[in-house]
Amino acid sequence: MEISVSYLSSKYDPKRTIQMIEGTSANYIHVDLMDGGFVPHKNFSISEVLDLLGDHQKPLDIHLMVFDPIIYIHDLASLHPRYITFHLEATKDIVGTIEEIRKYGIGVGLSIKPNTDLYELMPYLSFVDLVLIMSVEPGAGGQAFLPTSVNRLEELIKIREENHFSFQIEMDGGINKDTISFVPTLDIAVSGSFVCQSEDFQKRIDELKNRM
Ligand code: DX5
Ligand code: ZN
């Protein structure tokens, strides 16, 4: 399992947090972008994001919690992220958004909120590189892991096997050294506050890796 660290809710300011993540064995920097429409808070302008991440080293795993994600892809592509993930619930033009991300050679991720039926993903699963299962309602760090996420992961793995799909499965929300042990079959775990509210990020990442 790989670890993607979200800097959304940290003890430190975003620039310092990103430097600290760069110094660990984390596999990705998870970039949460919120528009104040799809979720209640807005936390970026495109120029701020480009400035903050312009000299990043680790691969970026961008999580768009925005309506009309297609309008952000061109600017974000200049950061050369590994994945750009958008929400199934955020646009009517899912196929167009997949194609727009693909156009730049970036991995395509599709995310699903906790109460959306997994089968709504079905028409798109052969076209995506990653599915992000939200294990909290999107919008804020520091929430409790929803236990129903465990069954959703198992169900999605079954769908992947039965249909010979090849996407990676990521989970995001409430992942810490206890909850990670409920989801050992994940490909990528996002962890935010568990890592970034501490003074020793590497120690927290080691705790996660020891419990996988
Ligand atoms: C929540 C964000 C998450 C958040 C995770 O909407 O998408 O990436 O930062 O933070 P924790 O790990 O604290 O739940
Ligand atoms: Zn996220």
GROMACS .gro file of C-alpha atoms and ligand atoms in nm:
model
  227
    1MET     CA    1   0.000   0.000   0.000
    2GLU     CA    2   0.119   0.351  -0.079
    3ILE     CA    3   0.070   0.659   0.139
    4SER     CA    4  -0.046   0.997   0.012
    5VAL     CA    5  -0.022   1.279   0.266
    6SER     CA    6  -0.278   1.564   0.263
    7TYR     CA    7  -0.152   1.901   0.393
    8LEU     CA    8  -0.509   2.038   0.435
    9SER     CA    9  -0.521   2.035   0.816
   10SER     CA   10  -0.173   2.077   0.955
   11LYS     CA   11   0.001   2.227   1.257
   12TYR     CA   12   0.221   2.417   1.014
   13ASP     CA   13   0.149   2.653   0.727
   14PRO     CA   14   0.100   2.490   0.385
   15LYS     CA   15   0.448   2.576   0.248
   16ARG     CA   16   0.624   2.437   0.558
   17THR     CA   17   0.395   2.132   0.563
   18ILE     CA   18   0.479   2.049   0.202
   19GLN     CA   19   0.854   2.082   0.278
   20MET     CA   20   0.809   1.845   0.573
   21ILE     CA   21   0.617   1.589   0.362
   22GLU     CA   22   0.896   1.609   0.101
   23GLY     CA   23   1.138   1.497   0.374
   24THR     CA   24   0.947   1.173   0.449
   25SER     CA   25   0.898   0.839   0.275
   26ALA     CA   26   0.541   0.932   0.170
   27ASN     CA   27   0.465   0.825  -0.188
   28TYR     CA   28   0.254   1.127  -0.288
   29ILE     CA   29   0.153   1.475  -0.180
   30HIS     CA   30  -0.229   1.481  -0.174
   31VAL     CA   31  -0.357   1.822  -0.288
   32ASP     CA   32  -0.714   1.898  -0.172
   33LEU     CA   33  -0.880   2.179  -0.367
   34MET     CA   34  -1.224   2.304  -0.255
   35ASP     CA   35  -1.437   2.561  -0.437
   36GLY     CA   36  -1.690   2.669  -0.171
   37GLY     CA   37  -1.968   2.522  -0.387
   38PHE     CA   38  -1.928   2.147  -0.414
   39VAL     CA   39  -1.811   2.163  -0.050
   40PRO     CA   40  -1.878   2.452   0.192
   41HIS     CA   41  -1.524   2.598   0.207
   42LYS     CA   42  -1.298   2.743  -0.060
   43ASN     CA   43  -0.925   2.701  -0.003
   44PHE     CA   44  -0.741   2.806  -0.317
   45SER     CA   45  -0.691   3.026  -0.614
   46ILE     CA   46  -0.514   2.867  -0.908
   47SER     CA   47  -0.221   3.110  -0.880
   48GLU     CA   48  -0.174   3.020  -0.511
   49VAL     CA   49  -0.171   2.648  -0.589
   50LEU     CA   50   0.079   2.691  -0.871
   51ASP     CA   51   0.298   2.901  -0.641
   52LEU     CA   52   0.275   2.660  -0.348
   53LEU     CA   53   0.354   2.349  -0.551
   54GLY     CA   54   0.566   2.491  -0.832
   55ASP     CA   55   0.889   2.330  -0.708
   56HIS     CA   56   0.751   2.006  -0.564
   57GLN     CA   57   0.955   1.683  -0.581
   58LYS     CA   58   0.715   1.404  -0.487
   59PRO     CA   59   0.437   1.303  -0.727
   60LEU     CA   60   0.116   1.501  -0.680
   61ASP     CA   61  -0.219   1.337  -0.622
   62ILE     CA   62  -0.472   1.617  -0.680
   63HIS     CA   63  -0.823   1.579  -0.532
   64LEU     CA   64  -1.070   1.826  -0.681
   65MET     CA   65  -1.373   1.892  -0.458
   66VAL     CA   66  -1.517   2.141  -0.708
   67PHE     CA   67  -1.808   2.177  -0.948
   68ASP     CA   68  -1.712   2.186  -1.318
   69PRO     CA   69  -1.368   2.031  -1.263
   70ILE     CA   70  -1.293   2.050  -1.637
   71ILE     CA   71  -1.218   2.423  -1.615
   72TYR     CA   72  -0.920   2.370  -1.380
   73ILE     CA   73  -0.738   2.094  -1.569
   74HIS     CA   74  -0.537   2.307  -1.810
   75ASP     CA   75  -0.378   2.516  -1.533
   76LEU     CA   76  -0.319   2.221  -1.300
   77ALA     CA   77  -0.155   2.021  -1.581
   78SER     CA   78   0.142   2.260  -1.562
   79LEU     CA   79   0.228   2.097  -1.225
   80HIS     CA   80   0.260   1.757  -1.402
   81PRO     CA   81   0.061   1.569  -1.136
   82ARG     CA   82   0.054   1.189  -1.129
   83TYR     CA   83  -0.325   1.191  -1.083
   84ILE     CA   84  -0.608   1.442  -1.106
   85THR     CA   85  -0.919   1.308  -0.933
   86PHE     CA   86  -1.263   1.465  -0.959
   87HIS     CA   87  -1.601   1.374  -0.812
   88LEU     CA   88  -1.866   1.170  -0.986
   89GLU     CA   89  -2.124   1.400  -0.822
   90ALA     CA   90  -1.960   1.725  -0.941
   91THR     CA   91  -2.028   1.732  -1.315
   92LYS     CA   92  -2.262   1.605  -1.584
   93ASP     CA   93  -1.968   1.583  -1.825
   94ILE     CA   94  -1.778   1.294  -1.673
   95VAL     CA   95  -1.654   1.156  -2.005
   96GLY     CA   96  -1.538   1.501  -2.124
   97THR     CA   97  -1.352   1.561  -1.798
   98ILE     CA   98  -1.183   1.218  -1.821
   99GLU     CA   99  -1.074   1.301  -2.178
  100GLU     CA  100  -0.946   1.645  -2.077
  101ILE     CA  101  -0.722   1.499  -1.801
  102ARG     CA  102  -0.606   1.218  -2.033
  103LYS     CA  103  -0.515   1.476  -2.302
  104TYR     CA  104  -0.226   1.593  -2.081
  105GLY     CA  105  -0.102   1.240  -2.010
  106ILE     CA  106  -0.214   1.264  -1.646
  107GLY     CA  107  -0.365   0.969  -1.455
  108VAL     CA  108  -0.744   1.000  -1.427
  109GLY     CA  109  -0.911   0.954  -1.088
  110LEU     CA  110  -1.283   0.943  -1.012
  111SER     CA  111  -1.402   0.996  -0.655
  112ILE     CA  112  -1.725   0.897  -0.486
  113LYS     CA  113  -1.890   1.037  -0.172
  114PRO     CA  114  -1.991   0.801   0.113
  115ASN     CA  115  -2.363   0.794   0.030
  116THR     CA  116  -2.344   0.757  -0.350
  117ASP     CA  117  -2.419   0.410  -0.487
  118LEU     CA  118  -2.094   0.245  -0.603
  119TYR     CA  119  -2.270   0.116  -0.914
  120GLU     CA  120  -2.294   0.476  -1.042
  121LEU     CA  121  -1.920   0.441  -1.114
  122MET     CA  122  -1.978   0.145  -1.345
  123PRO     CA  123  -2.001   0.322  -1.686
  124TYR     CA  124  -1.661   0.489  -1.630
  125LEU     CA  125  -1.451   0.221  -1.462
  126SER     CA  126  -1.282   0.098  -1.779
  127PHE     CA  127  -1.160   0.455  -1.852
  128VAL     CA  128  -1.004   0.555  -1.519
  129ASP     CA  129  -0.669   0.487  -1.353
  130LEU     CA  130  -0.785   0.540  -0.997
  131VAL     CA  131  -1.103   0.535  -0.789
  132LEU     CA  132  -1.104   0.741  -0.470
  133ILE     CA  133  -1.353   0.616  -0.211
  134MET     CA  134  -1.431   0.891   0.039
  135SER     CA  135  -1.438   0.751   0.393
  136VAL     CA  136  -1.577   1.083   0.529
  137GLU     CA  137  -1.799   1.351   0.374
  138PRO     CA  138  -1.560   1.559   0.164
  139GLY     CA  139  -1.480   1.910   0.281
  140ALA     CA  140  -1.269   1.898   0.597
  141GLY     CA  141  -0.981   1.716   0.760
  142GLY     CA  142  -0.998   1.559   1.104
  143GLN     CA  143  -1.332   1.376   1.069
  144ALA     CA  144  -1.397   1.020   1.193
  145PHE     CA  145  -1.357   0.728   0.950
  146LEU     CA  146  -1.695   0.592   0.836
  147PRO     CA  147  -1.700   0.214   0.904
  148THR     CA  148  -1.924   0.149   0.598
  149SER     CA  149  -1.616   0.232   0.387
  150VAL     CA  150  -1.473  -0.114   0.460
  151ASN     CA  151  -1.755  -0.291   0.274
  152ARG     CA  152  -1.743  -0.038  -0.008
  153LEU     CA  153  -1.376  -0.118  -0.061
  154GLU     CA  154  -1.442  -0.493  -0.068
  155GLU     CA  155  -1.732  -0.445  -0.311
  156LEU     CA  156  -1.521  -0.231  -0.545
  157ILE     CA  157  -1.238  -0.487  -0.538
  158LYS     CA  158  -1.493  -0.753  -0.638
  159ILE     CA  159  -1.619  -0.536  -0.926
  160ARG     CA  160  -1.258  -0.480  -1.037
  161GLU     CA  161  -1.180  -0.852  -1.034
  162GLU     CA  162  -1.499  -0.967  -1.206
  163ASN     CA  163  -1.455  -0.716  -1.489
  164HIS     CA  164  -1.075  -0.734  -1.520
  165PHE     CA  165  -1.043  -0.359  -1.460
  166SER     CA  166  -0.701  -0.222  -1.368
  167PHE     CA  167  -0.763   0.100  -1.169
  168GLN     CA  168  -0.595   0.166  -0.836
  169ILE     CA  169  -0.815   0.211  -0.529
  170GLU     CA  170  -0.749   0.499  -0.291
  171MET     CA  171  -0.934   0.592   0.028
  172ASP     CA  172  -0.947   0.936   0.192
  173GLY     CA  173  -1.076   1.052   0.530
  174GLY     CA  174  -1.012   0.958   0.892
  175ILE     CA  175  -0.718   0.729   0.817
  176ASN     CA  176  -0.486   0.683   1.115
  177LYS     CA  177  -0.286   0.398   1.268
  178ASP     CA  178  -0.605   0.226   1.393
  179THR     CA  179  -0.836   0.267   1.094
  180ILE     CA  180  -0.571   0.172   0.837
  181SER     CA  181  -0.578  -0.182   0.975
  182PHE     CA  182  -0.947  -0.212   0.861
  183VAL     CA  183  -0.850  -0.158   0.494
  184PRO     CA  184  -0.532  -0.362   0.425
  185THR     CA  185  -0.638  -0.431   0.064
  186LEU     CA  186  -0.620  -0.063  -0.039
  187ASP     CA  187  -0.367   0.047  -0.300
  188ILE     CA  188  -0.326   0.404  -0.171
  189ALA     CA  189  -0.425   0.548   0.169
  190VAL     CA  190  -0.459   0.926   0.212
  191SER     CA  191  -0.375   1.054   0.558
  192GLY     CA  192  -0.402   1.418   0.660
  193SER     CA  193  -0.433   1.524   1.021
  194PHE     CA  194  -0.288   1.202   1.165
  195VAL     CA  195   0.043   1.286   0.996
  196CYS     CA  196   0.037   1.666   0.979
  197GLN     CA  197  -0.088   1.745   1.330
  198SER     CA  198   0.228   1.582   1.464
  199GLU     CA  199   0.584   1.712   1.496
  200ASP     CA  200   0.739   1.400   1.349
  201PHE     CA  201   0.572   1.321   1.015
  202GLN     CA  202   0.801   1.025   0.941
  203LYS     CA  203   0.717   0.860   1.273
  204ARG     CA  204   0.345   0.881   1.189
  205ILE     CA  205   0.403   0.740   0.841
  206ASP     CA  206   0.601   0.452   0.993
  207GLU     CA  207   0.308   0.387   1.230
  208LEU     CA  208   0.074   0.367   0.932
  209LYS     CA  209   0.309   0.135   0.742
  210ASN     CA  210   0.346  -0.093   1.045
  211ARG     CA  211  -0.032  -0.142   1.065
  212MET     CA  212  -0.103  -0.214   0.697
  213DX5     C1  213  -1.135   1.575   0.312
  213DX5     C2  214  -1.011   1.574   0.229
  213DX5     C3  215  -0.906   1.488   0.286
  213DX5     C4  216  -0.854   1.534   0.422
  213DX5     C5  217  -0.812   1.412   0.495
  213DX5     O1  218  -1.241   1.623   0.242
  213DX5     O2  219  -1.036   1.528   0.098
  213DX5     O3  220  -0.798   1.463   0.196
  213DX5     O4  221  -0.746   1.624   0.415
  213DX5     O5  222  -0.780   1.449   0.624
  213DX5     P1  223  -0.791   1.346   0.746
  213DX5     O6  224  -0.689   1.238   0.719
  213DX5     O7  225  -0.760   1.431   0.863
  213DX5     O8  226  -0.931   1.291   0.746
  214ZN      ZN  227  -0.864   1.456  -0.025
   0.00000   0.00000   0.00000
